[in-house]
mmCIF file of C-alpha atoms in Angstrom:
data_model
loop_
_atom_site.group_PDB
_atom_site.id
_atom_site.type_symbol
_atom_site.label_atom_id
_atom_site.label_comp_id
_atom_site.label_asym_id
_atom_site.label_seq_id
_atom_site.Cartn_x
_atom_site.Cartn_y
_atom_site.Cartn_z
ATOM 1 C CA PHE G 101 159.348 68.073 68.854
ATOM 2 C CA ALA G 102 157.040 65.246 68.026
ATOM 3 C CA LEU G 103 158.167 63.259 65.173
ATOM 4 C CA GLY G 104 155.642 62.582 62.379
ATOM 5 C CA ALA G 105 155.641 59.761 59.916
ATOM 6 C CA ASN G 106 157.361 61.825 57.324
ATOM 7 C CA ASP G 107 159.792 63.873 59.657
ATOM 8 C CA TYR G 108 163.542 62.935 59.882
ATOM 9 C CA LEU G 109 166.576 64.242 61.843
ATOM 10 C CA VAL G 110 169.119 65.494 59.210
ATOM 11 C CA LYS G 111 172.624 65.879 59.807
ATOM 12 C CA LEU G 112 173.809 68.956 57.908
ATOM 13 C CA PRO G 113 177.581 69.690 56.881
ATOM 14 C CA ASP G 114 178.036 72.220 59.582
ATOM 15 C CA LYS G 115 177.526 69.427 62.374
ATOM 16 C CA LEU G 116 174.340 70.718 63.782
ATOM 17 C CA GLU G 117 171.218 68.359 63.990
ATOM 18 C CA VAL G 118 167.890 70.201 62.907
ATOM 19 C CA LEU G 119 164.313 68.631 62.552
ATOM 20 C CA ALA G 120 163.451 68.978 58.811
ATOM 21 C CA ARG G 121 160.289 67.778 57.317
ATOM 22 C CA ILE G 122 161.057 65.883 54.057
ATOM 23 C CA ARG G 123 158.449 64.552 51.846
ATOM 24 C CA TYR G 124 159.062 61.646 49.370
ATOM 25 C CA HIS G 125 157.934 61.768 45.756
ATOM 26 C CA SER G 126 155.803 58.756 44.434
ATOM 27 C CA LYS G 127 159.161 57.547 43.215
ATOM 28 C CA GLY G 128 160.816 57.821 46.527
ATOM 29 C CA TYR G 129 163.125 60.559 45.845
ATOM 30 C CA ILE G 130 163.833 63.444 48.557
ATOM 31 C CA ASN G 131 162.298 66.587 47.825
ATOM 32 C CA LEU G 132 165.702 68.510 47.356
ATOM 33 C CA LEU G 133 163.817 71.963 47.316
ATOM 34 C CA GLU G 134 162.592 71.466 50.657
ATOM 35 C CA ARG G 135 165.753 70.138 52.031
ATOM 36 C CA ASN G 136 167.907 73.087 50.460
ATOM 37 C CA GLU G 137 165.123 75.229 52.066
ATOM 38 C CA ALA G 138 165.664 73.789 55.683
ATOM 39 C CA TYR G 139 169.489 74.052 55.098
ATOM 40 C CA GLU G 140 169.266 77.793 54.014
ATOM 41 C CA GLN G 141 166.966 78.579 57.167
ATOM 42 C CA LEU G 142 169.627 76.822 59.595
ATOM 43 C CA ALA G 143 172.614 78.594 57.708
ATOM 44 C CA ARG G 144 170.824 81.989 58.258
ATOM 45 C CA ALA G 145 170.080 81.026 62.035
ATOM 46 C CA ASN G 146 173.842 79.874 62.405
ATOM 47 C CA ARG G 147 175.098 83.264 60.851
ATOM 48 C CA PHE G 148 172.717 85.242 63.250
ATOM 49 C CA ILE G 149 174.001 83.386 66.256
ATOM 50 C CA ARG G 150 177.572 83.884 65.420
ATOM 51 C CA LYS G 151 177.068 87.481 64.508
ATOM 52 C CA THR G 152 175.067 88.298 67.712
ATOM 53 C CA PHE G 153 177.200 86.230 70.160
ATOM 54 C CA GLY G 154 180.373 87.626 68.210
ATOM 55 C CA ARG G 155 179.596 91.102 69.657
ATOM 56 C CA TYR G 156 179.762 89.813 73.169
ATOM 57 C CA LEU G 157 182.353 86.824 72.842
ATOM 58 C CA SER G 158 185.480 86.257 70.686
ATOM 59 C CA ASP G 159 185.177 83.887 67.827
ATOM 60 C CA ASP G 160 187.254 81.276 69.680
ATOM 61 C CA ILE G 161 184.597 81.158 72.515
ATOM 62 C CA VAL G 162 181.610 81.128 70.388
ATOM 63 C CA ASP G 163 183.217 78.230 68.445
ATOM 64 C CA THR G 164 183.741 76.529 71.724
ATOM 65 C CA ILE G 165 180.246 76.958 72.865
ATOM 66 C CA LEU G 166 178.682 75.723 69.487
ATOM 67 C CA GLU G 167 180.946 72.996 68.631
ATOM 68 C CA SER G 168 181.700 71.302 71.879
ATOM 69 C CA PRO G 169 178.840 69.112 73.482
ATOM 70 C CA ASN G 170 180.068 70.441 76.862
ATOM 71 C CA GLY G 171 180.567 74.007 75.477
ATOM 72 C CA LEU G 172 178.009 75.385 78.125
ATOM 73 C CA LYS G 173 179.189 73.290 80.877
ATOM 74 C CA LEU G 174 180.125 74.781 84.068
ATOM 75 C CA GLY G 175 183.557 74.253 85.200
ATOM 76 C CA GLY G 176 187.126 75.022 84.250
ATOM 77 C CA GLU G 177 190.555 73.957 83.872
ATOM 78 C CA LYS G 178 194.033 75.402 84.953
ATOM 79 C CA ARG G 179 196.086 76.713 82.230
ATOM 80 C CA VAL G 180 199.024 78.859 81.862
ATOM 81 C CA VAL G 181 197.966 82.159 79.800
ATOM 82 C CA THR G 182 198.968 85.488 79.369
ATOM 83 C CA ILE G 183 196.715 88.363 80.748
ATOM 84 C CA LEU G 184 196.421 91.775 79.258
ATOM 85 C CA MET G 185 194.561 94.529 81.352
ATOM 86 C CA SER G 186 194.291 98.183 79.921
ATOM 87 C CA ASP G 187 192.750 101.292 81.566
ATOM 88 C CA LEU G 188 192.186 104.936 80.518
ATOM 89 C CA ARG G 189 193.875 107.353 82.832
ATOM 90 C CA GLY G 190 191.683 109.849 84.416
ATOM 91 C CA PHE G 191 188.656 108.746 82.488
ATOM 92 C CA THR G 192 186.515 108.830 85.290
ATOM 93 C CA ALA G 193 187.178 112.372 86.031
ATOM 94 C CA ILE G 194 186.573 113.002 82.207
ATOM 95 C CA GLY G 195 183.181 111.267 82.334
ATOM 96 C CA GLU G 196 181.977 113.347 85.084
ATOM 97 C CA ARG G 197 182.447 116.562 82.985
ATOM 98 C CA LEU G 198 180.872 115.439 79.765
ATOM 99 C CA PRO G 199 177.287 114.855 78.812
ATOM 100 C CA ALA G 200 176.271 110.874 79.083
ATOM 101 C CA GLU G 201 175.886 110.381 75.261
ATOM 102 C CA SER G 202 179.528 112.050 74.699
ATOM 103 C CA VAL G 203 181.027 109.620 77.252
ATOM 104 C CA VAL G 204 179.331 106.770 75.563
ATOM 105 C CA GLY G 205 180.322 107.667 72.121
ATOM 106 C CA MET G 206 183.828 108.446 73.184
ATOM 107 C CA LEU G 207 184.254 105.152 74.850
ATOM 108 C CA ASN G 208 182.712 103.071 72.363
ATOM 109 C CA MET G 209 184.935 104.371 69.519
ATOM 110 C CA TYR G 210 187.966 103.677 71.828
ATOM 111 C CA LEU G 211 186.793 100.028 72.420
ATOM 112 C CA GLU G 212 186.034 99.688 68.674
ATOM 113 C CA ARG G 213 189.459 100.183 67.799
ATOM 114 C CA MET G 214 191.098 98.332 70.755
ATOM 115 C CA THR G 215 188.882 95.341 70.110
ATOM 116 C CA GLU G 216 189.939 95.042 66.329
ATOM 117 C CA ILE G 217 193.597 95.000 67.469
ATOM 118 C CA ILE G 218 193.020 92.236 70.152
ATOM 119 C CA PHE G 219 191.156 90.207 67.703
ATOM 120 C CA LYS G 220 193.933 90.721 65.225
ATOM 121 C CA TYR G 221 196.444 89.052 67.637
ATOM 122 C CA ASN G 222 193.903 86.254 68.433
ATOM 123 C CA GLY G 223 193.458 87.756 71.891
ATOM 124 C CA THR G 224 190.056 86.705 73.862
ATOM 125 C CA ILE G 225 188.360 89.620 75.192
ATOM 126 C CA ASP G 226 187.121 88.388 78.747
ATOM 127 C CA GLU G 227 185.317 91.580 79.759
ATOM 128 C CA PHE G 228 184.984 95.438 79.486
ATOM 129 C CA ILE G 229 184.793 97.021 82.812
ATOM 130 C CA GLY G 230 183.988 100.590 82.179
ATOM 131 C CA ASP G 231 187.026 101.921 80.192
ATOM 132 C CA ALA G 232 189.252 99.029 81.182
ATOM 133 C CA ILE G 233 189.739 95.951 79.135
ATOM 134 C CA LEU G 234 190.749 92.348 80.192
ATOM 135 C CA ALA G 235 192.174 89.915 77.725
ATOM 136 C CA ILE G 236 193.633 86.778 77.620
ATOM 137 C CA PHE G 237 195.934 85.101 75.174
ATOM 138 C CA GLY G 238 196.103 81.257 75.606
ATOM 139 C CA ALA G 239 192.330 80.386 76.226
ATOM 140 C CA PRO G 240 190.430 78.963 74.825
ATOM 141 C CA VAL G 241 192.936 78.150 72.273
ATOM 142 C CA VAL G 242 196.416 77.668 73.300
ATOM 143 C CA ARG G 243 199.422 78.845 71.067
ATOM 144 C CA ASP G 244 203.160 78.884 71.408
ATOM 145 C CA ASP G 245 203.692 82.532 71.013
ATOM 146 C CA ASP G 246 200.854 83.723 73.497
ATOM 147 C CA ALA G 247 202.984 86.161 75.525
ATOM 148 C CA GLN G 248 204.814 87.538 72.479
ATOM 149 C CA ARG G 249 201.316 88.065 71.008
ATOM 150 C CA ALA G 250 199.953 89.897 73.862
ATOM 151 C CA VAL G 251 202.947 92.266 74.046
ATOM 152 C CA ALA G 252 202.612 92.858 70.409
ATOM 153 C CA CYS G 253 199.084 93.577 70.624
ATOM 154 C CA ALA G 254 199.730 96.034 73.663
ATOM 155 C CA LEU G 255 202.212 97.897 71.917
ATOM 156 C CA GLU G 256 199.940 98.426 68.609
ATOM 157 C CA MET G 257 197.078 99.328 70.974
ATOM 158 C CA GLN G 258 199.459 102.064 72.389
ATOM 159 C CA LEU G 259 200.342 103.361 68.900
ATOM 160 C CA ALA G 260 196.504 103.417 67.913
ATOM 161 C CA MET G 261 196.001 106.000 70.504
ATOM 162 C CA ASP G 262 197.256 108.662 68.331
ATOM 163 C CA GLU G 263 194.379 107.593 66.019
ATOM 164 C CA VAL G 264 191.793 107.676 68.853
ATOM 165 C CA ASN G 265 192.764 111.092 70.184
ATOM 166 C CA ALA G 266 192.631 112.437 66.630
ATOM 167 C CA THR G 267 189.026 111.241 66.349
ATOM 168 C CA ASN G 268 188.383 112.699 69.778
ATOM 169 C CA ARG G 269 189.778 116.345 68.699
ATOM 170 C CA GLN G 270 187.469 116.031 65.620
ATOM 171 C CA HIS G 271 184.283 115.604 67.996
ATOM 172 C CA GLY G 272 185.373 118.103 70.629
ATOM 173 C CA PHE G 273 186.146 115.281 73.201
ATOM 174 C CA PRO G 274 189.480 115.505 75.222
ATOM 175 C CA GLU G 275 192.518 113.475 74.651
ATOM 176 C CA VAL G 276 192.845 110.209 76.741
ATOM 177 C CA SER G 277 195.997 108.292 77.598
ATOM 178 C CA MET G 278 196.028 104.349 78.397
ATOM 179 C CA GLY G 279 198.033 102.194 80.523
ATOM 180 C CA ILE G 280 198.398 98.551 80.017
ATOM 181 C CA GLY G 281 199.601 95.690 82.367
ATOM 182 C CA ILE G 282 200.630 92.187 81.140
ATOM 183 C CA ASN G 283 201.290 89.187 83.282
ATOM 184 C CA THR G 284 201.880 85.487 82.574
ATOM 185 C CA GLY G 285 201.012 82.672 84.957
ATOM 186 C CA GLU G 286 198.631 79.786 85.806
ATOM 187 C CA ILE G 287 194.848 80.414 86.230
ATOM 188 C CA VAL G 288 191.651 78.658 86.123
ATOM 189 C CA VAL G 289 189.890 79.493 82.812
ATOM 190 C CA GLY G 290 186.237 78.211 82.011
ATOM 191 C CA ASN G 291 182.518 78.586 82.358
ATOM 192 C CA VAL G 292 181.859 80.446 85.444
ATOM 193 C CA GLY G 293 178.152 81.279 86.974
ATOM 194 C CA SER G 294 174.966 79.457 87.522
ATOM 195 C CA SER G 295 172.510 77.503 85.098
ATOM 196 C CA ARG G 296 170.781 80.962 84.363
ATOM 197 C CA ARG G 297 173.719 83.172 83.754
ATOM 198 C CA THR G 298 177.186 81.906 82.608
ATOM 199 C CA LYS G 299 180.333 83.598 81.476
ATOM 200 C CA TYR G 300 183.705 82.431 80.011
ATOM 201 C CA GLY G 301 186.112 83.675 82.694
ATOM 202 C CA VAL G 302 189.257 83.517 84.327
ATOM 203 C CA VAL G 303 189.767 83.233 87.971
ATOM 204 C CA GLY G 304 193.049 83.117 90.099
ATOM 205 C CA ARG G 305 195.647 85.292 91.588
ATOM 206 C CA HIS G 306 197.279 85.907 88.518
ATOM 207 C CA VAL G 307 194.444 87.789 87.482
ATOM 208 C CA ASN G 308 194.458 90.150 90.652
ATOM 209 C CA LEU G 309 198.308 90.546 89.828
ATOM 210 C CA THR G 310 197.800 91.686 86.375
ATOM 211 C CA SER G 311 195.461 94.469 87.745
ATOM 212 C CA ARG G 312 198.074 95.512 90.242
ATOM 213 C CA ILE G 313 200.762 95.725 87.686
ATOM 214 C CA GLU G 314 198.519 97.913 85.359
ATOM 215 C CA SER G 315 197.885 100.359 88.385
ATOM 216 C CA TYR G 316 201.483 101.280 88.411
ATOM 217 C CA THR G 317 201.265 102.527 84.853
ATOM 218 C CA VAL G 318 201.020 106.106 83.494
ATOM 219 C CA GLY G 319 199.682 106.902 80.185
ATOM 220 C CA GLY G 320 201.513 105.498 77.460
ATOM 221 C CA GLN G 321 203.187 102.736 79.543
ATOM 222 C CA ILE G 322 203.297 99.021 79.100
ATOM 223 C CA LEU G 323 204.594 96.931 82.160
ATOM 224 C CA ILE G 324 205.307 93.191 82.661
ATOM 225 C CA PRO G 325 206.936 91.058 85.214
ATOM 226 C CA ASP G 326 209.542 88.431 84.935
ATOM 227 C CA SER G 327 207.212 85.784 83.915
ATOM 228 C CA THR G 328 206.156 87.456 80.693
ATOM 229 C CA ARG G 329 209.650 88.855 80.071
ATOM 230 C CA LEU G 330 211.126 85.279 80.010
ATOM 231 C CA ALA G 331 208.001 83.908 77.930
ATOM 232 C CA CYS G 332 209.007 86.415 75.296
ATOM 233 C CA GLY G 333 212.547 85.863 75.118
ATOM 234 C CA ASN G 334 215.159 88.189 74.085
ATOM 235 C CA ILE G 335 213.089 90.103 71.410
ATOM 236 C CA LEU G 336 211.801 92.693 73.829
ATOM 237 C CA ARG G 337 213.100 96.442 74.081
ATOM 238 C CA ILE G 338 212.922 97.011 77.808
ATOM 239 C CA ASP G 339 213.097 100.959 78.533
ATOM 240 C CA ASN G 340 213.013 100.949 82.447
ATOM 241 C CA GLN G 341 212.692 98.453 85.404
ATOM 242 C CA MET G 342 211.394 98.988 89.108
ATOM 243 C CA GLU G 343 210.741 96.917 92.029
ATOM 244 C CA VAL G 344 207.375 96.970 93.595
ATOM 245 C CA MET G 345 205.493 95.365 96.272
ATOM 246 C CA PRO G 346 202.051 94.595 95.198
ATOM 247 C CA LYS G 347 199.279 93.803 97.489
ATOM 248 C CA GLY G 348 198.692 90.159 98.035
ATOM 249 C CA VAL G 349 202.371 89.121 97.029
ATOM 250 C CA LYS G 350 204.800 88.096 99.721
ATOM 251 C CA GLU G 351 207.972 89.247 98.044
ATOM 252 C CA PRO G 352 208.800 92.362 96.027
ATOM 253 C CA ILE G 353 208.726 91.627 92.164
ATOM 254 C CA ILE G 354 210.638 93.362 89.335
ATOM 255 C CA ILE G 355 208.398 94.922 86.673
ATOM 256 C CA TYR G 356 209.514 95.946 83.340
ATOM 257 C CA GLU G 357 208.463 98.985 80.945
ATOM 258 C CA VAL G 358 208.310 97.592 77.405
ATOM 259 C CA GLY G 359 209.149 100.006 74.464
ATOM 260 C CA GLY G 360 209.107 97.507 71.823
ATOM 261 C CA ILE G 361 209.284 93.838 70.213
ATOM 262 C CA GLY G 362 211.422 92.562 67.708
ATOM 263 C CA SER G 363 211.531 89.523 65.537
ATOM 264 C CA GLU G 364 208.563 89.040 63.014
ATOM 265 C CA PHE G 365 206.477 91.337 65.078
ATOM 266 C CA GLY G 366 208.607 94.630 64.582
ATOM 267 C CA ILE G 367 206.588 96.893 66.870
ATOM 268 C CA PHE G 368 208.099 99.684 68.546
ATOM 269 C CA LEU G 369 207.054 102.941 70.507
ATOM 270 C CA PRO G 370 208.862 106.117 69.865
ATOM 271 C CA GLU G 371 212.059 106.513 72.077
ATOM 272 C CA LYS G 372 211.352 108.444 75.176
ATOM 273 C CA GLN G 373 212.731 112.042 75.204
ATOM 274 C CA THR G 374 213.827 113.823 78.406
ATOM 275 C CA THR G 375 211.070 116.074 79.442
ATOM 276 C CA GLU G 376 212.436 119.444 80.586
ATOM 277 C CA LEU G 377 210.758 121.132 83.517
ATOM 278 C CA TYR G 378 210.568 125.053 84.076
ATOM 279 C CA GLU G 379 211.113 126.911 87.329
ATOM 280 C CA LEU G 380 207.896 128.876 88.268
ATOM 281 C CA ALA G 381 208.223 132.403 89.087
ATOM 282 C CA GLN G 382 206.130 131.664 92.326
ATOM 283 C CA PRO G 383 205.381 128.568 93.799
ATOM 284 C CA LEU G 384 201.694 127.342 93.217
ATOM 285 C CA PRO G 385 199.824 126.250 96.386
ATOM 286 C CA ILE G 386 198.184 122.830 96.337
ATOM 287 C CA LEU G 387 196.548 120.502 98.568
ATOM 288 C CA PHE G 388 196.618 116.628 97.988
ATOM 289 C CA THR G 389 195.505 113.428 99.210
ATOM 290 C CA ILE G 390 197.035 110.064 98.796
ATOM 291 C CA LEU G 391 194.765 107.608 96.884
ATOM 292 C CA GLU G 392 194.289 104.215 98.392
ATOM 293 C CA GLY G 393 192.890 102.028 95.476
ATOM 294 C CA LYS G 394 190.214 104.150 93.947
ATOM 295 C CA HIS G 395 189.350 106.076 97.074
ATOM 296 C CA ALA G 396 190.940 109.319 98.378
ATOM 297 C CA GLY G 397 192.512 109.157 101.965
ATOM 298 C CA ARG G 398 191.078 111.293 104.715
ATOM 299 C CA ASP G 399 194.067 113.549 105.225
ATOM 300 C CA ALA G 400 194.726 116.377 102.886
ATOM 301 C CA TYR G 401 198.411 117.712 102.812
ATOM 302 C CA PRO G 402 199.708 121.186 101.704
ATOM 303 C CA GLY G 403 202.485 121.555 99.402
ATOM 304 C CA ARG G 404 203.812 123.678 96.442
ATOM 305 C CA ILE G 405 204.448 122.999 92.723
ATOM 306 C CA ILE G 406 207.892 124.675 92.095
ATOM 307 C CA ARG G 407 208.500 123.232 88.496
ATOM 308 C CA LEU G 408 206.380 122.373 85.610
ATOM 309 C CA SER G 409 206.563 120.944 82.153
ATOM 310 C CA ASP G 410 204.809 122.621 79.149
ATOM 311 C CA LEU G 411 202.124 120.087 79.396
ATOM 312 C CA THR G 412 202.125 119.401 75.646
ATOM 313 C CA GLY G 413 204.094 116.024 76.190
ATOM 314 C CA GLU G 414 204.504 114.401 79.470
ATOM 315 C CA ARG G 415 202.720 116.534 82.028
ATOM 316 C CA LEU G 416 205.143 116.608 84.954
ATOM 317 C CA ALA G 417 205.492 118.660 88.142
ATOM 318 C CA ASP G 418 207.905 118.788 91.138
ATOM 319 C CA VAL G 419 206.298 119.257 94.500
ATOM 320 C CA VAL G 420 207.756 120.152 97.719
ATOM 321 C CA SER G 421 205.977 119.331 100.814
ATOM 322 C CA GLU G 422 206.141 118.310 104.531
ATOM 323 C CA GLN G 423 204.475 114.890 103.726
ATOM 324 C CA ALA G 424 206.857 112.546 102.011
ATOM 325 C CA CYS G 425 205.349 110.656 98.895
ATOM 326 C CA HIS G 426 206.679 107.215 97.390
ATOM 327 C CA GLU G 427 207.108 106.323 93.811
ATOM 328 C CA LEU G 428 203.868 105.034 92.342
ATOM 329 C CA ASN G 429 201.505 106.791 94.854
ATOM 330 C CA ASN G 430 198.690 107.999 93.453
ATOM 331 C CA LEU G 431 197.525 111.505 94.324
ATOM 332 C CA LYS G 432 194.298 113.955 94.090
ATOM 333 C CA PHE G 433 195.297 117.390 93.816
ATOM 334 C CA SER G 434 193.426 120.731 94.635
ATOM 335 C CA LEU G 435 194.815 123.659 92.684
ATOM 336 C CA PHE G 436 194.930 127.321 93.997
ATOM 337 C CA ASP G 437 196.069 130.703 92.576
ATOM 338 C CA SER G 438 198.343 133.041 94.511
ATOM 339 C CA GLU G 439 195.121 134.395 96.327
ATOM 340 C CA GLN G 440 194.165 130.949 97.589
ATOM 341 C CA HIS G 441 191.251 130.734 95.145
ATOM 342 C CA GLU G 442 190.596 127.149 94.096
ATOM 343 C CA ILE G 443 191.170 126.651 90.313
ATOM 344 C CA SER G 444 190.248 122.981 90.527
ATOM 345 C CA GLY G 445 189.784 119.926 93.033
ATOM 346 C CA GLU G 446 189.787 117.253 90.465
ATOM 347 C CA MET G 447 193.345 116.669 89.435
ATOM 348 C CA TYR G 448 195.054 113.323 89.506
ATOM 349 C CA ALA G 449 198.801 112.368 89.420
ATOM 350 C CA LYS G 450 201.118 109.491 89.836
ATOM 351 C CA VAL G 451 204.465 110.008 91.773
ATOM 352 C CA THR G 452 207.208 108.937 89.286
ATOM 353 C CA LEU G 453 210.326 109.977 91.324
ATOM 354 C CA ALA G 454 211.331 110.909 94.624
ATOM 355 C CA LEU G 455 213.822 113.833 94.365
ATOM 356 C CA SER G 456 214.787 114.437 97.975
ATOM 357 C CA LYS G 457 213.839 113.458 101.763
ATOM 358 C CA THR G 458 214.745 116.796 103.276
ATOM 359 C CA PRO G 459 212.683 118.629 102.462
ATOM 360 C CA PRO G 460 210.375 115.931 100.843
ATOM 361 C CA MET G 461 210.191 116.413 97.240
ATOM 362 C CA PHE G 462 208.794 114.437 94.482
ATOM 363 C CA ARG G 463 207.997 114.392 90.802
ATOM 364 C CA VAL G 464 204.552 113.525 89.525
ATOM 365 C CA ASN G 465 202.978 112.761 86.241
ATOM 366 C CA PHE G 466 199.452 114.095 85.879
ATOM 367 C CA THR G 467 196.954 111.593 84.716
ATOM 368 C CA SER G 468 193.944 113.974 84.529
ATOM 369 C CA ILE G 469 193.803 117.829 84.263
ATOM 370 C CA PRO G 470 190.553 119.487 83.778
ATOM 371 C CA PRO G 471 190.391 122.052 81.037
ATOM 372 C CA GLU G 472 190.334 125.067 83.573
ATOM 373 C CA ALA G 473 193.324 123.804 85.355
ATOM 374 C CA GLU G 474 195.112 123.171 82.312
ATOM 375 C CA GLN G 475 194.567 126.745 80.867
ATOM 376 C CA PHE G 476 195.566 128.268 84.189
ATOM 377 C CA LEU G 477 198.825 126.330 84.312
ATOM 378 C CA SER G 478 199.772 127.160 80.722
ATOM 379 C CA GLN G 479 199.475 130.965 81.572
ATOM 380 C CA LEU G 480 201.759 130.662 84.630
ATOM 381 C CA PRO G 481 204.847 133.095 84.603
ATOM 382 C CA LEU G 482 208.165 131.238 84.697
ATOM 383 C CA ALA G 483 211.192 132.326 86.671
ATOM 384 C CA GLY G 484 213.498 135.013 84.745
ATOM 385 C CA ALA G 485 210.743 135.399 82.252
#
């Protein structure tokens, strides 16, 4: 802007400099009305900026950008943070069955509730990836209890799924379940991109490891590695543990299923109950493929479902096949009736337990069952009935 004889740069209380036209009275006093008018315009603009960018970024990131001279400068720094990644189980398959407006409405309602909880625990939402959420605790602001707040946040997110599903039922949407992986480690955090498109993001192997840990979850689970468990101290309720070998990791790691956090947080998931499986009167024929990442393998293996839960709680089944499956394998099922008519080719499950090697038998937790398959399974006769 060009400065005229009566123009001045005025330093306002919120540290932002603006160009304001100030005229002097003949006595030399500042025209307070015009100064107040300029201040109000700036305040409105500031509120608009924060409201607009606050929908895309957390308050901490907005503050960093607006208040720091280098807020938009590309670059980053190494920092130890706790990363949270959540994902809805089977949402892709659900989205293919619903109208686009229903998918968006269902997703926005879910993300709205999860965002409230993440901000409550001072988490920074790095991005939404479809139905997945990537949040960080420890950037841009570091706090002593970052890992504990991340775990407490995850527990409250899981508890809030009852509310989310109640809303889904009211709107005629299917119920959904969520898995959460948490990891603590050193990453690079800062402004990533170009001069025309920049995002505040995180980079490093621990981001990838968090995604791997999350991929091991079934609905309702929260999994953490040793780094997060040690950072939280002895206030966690650990319900289970397992050894895994994530891609990109040289040695196996132990991951823990978190059921609660004590101390001042006091948040606990309901204690898990043993789910009973019932013998089917007649084994149910299936074909399954083993998923590699997000893609189904080329080979389809025959098998039979011999036992099934009632599908109202954990949706479990015991499968016998000539093809062995390992714990945490992700499977895609095609389900047939006794006359080999296909009921559904879009069922998804995760192997949770290897029951025997000869013959290969394993237990699965269904992560997505289409309505037609769920109706068919619920009407199957049981042995001795």
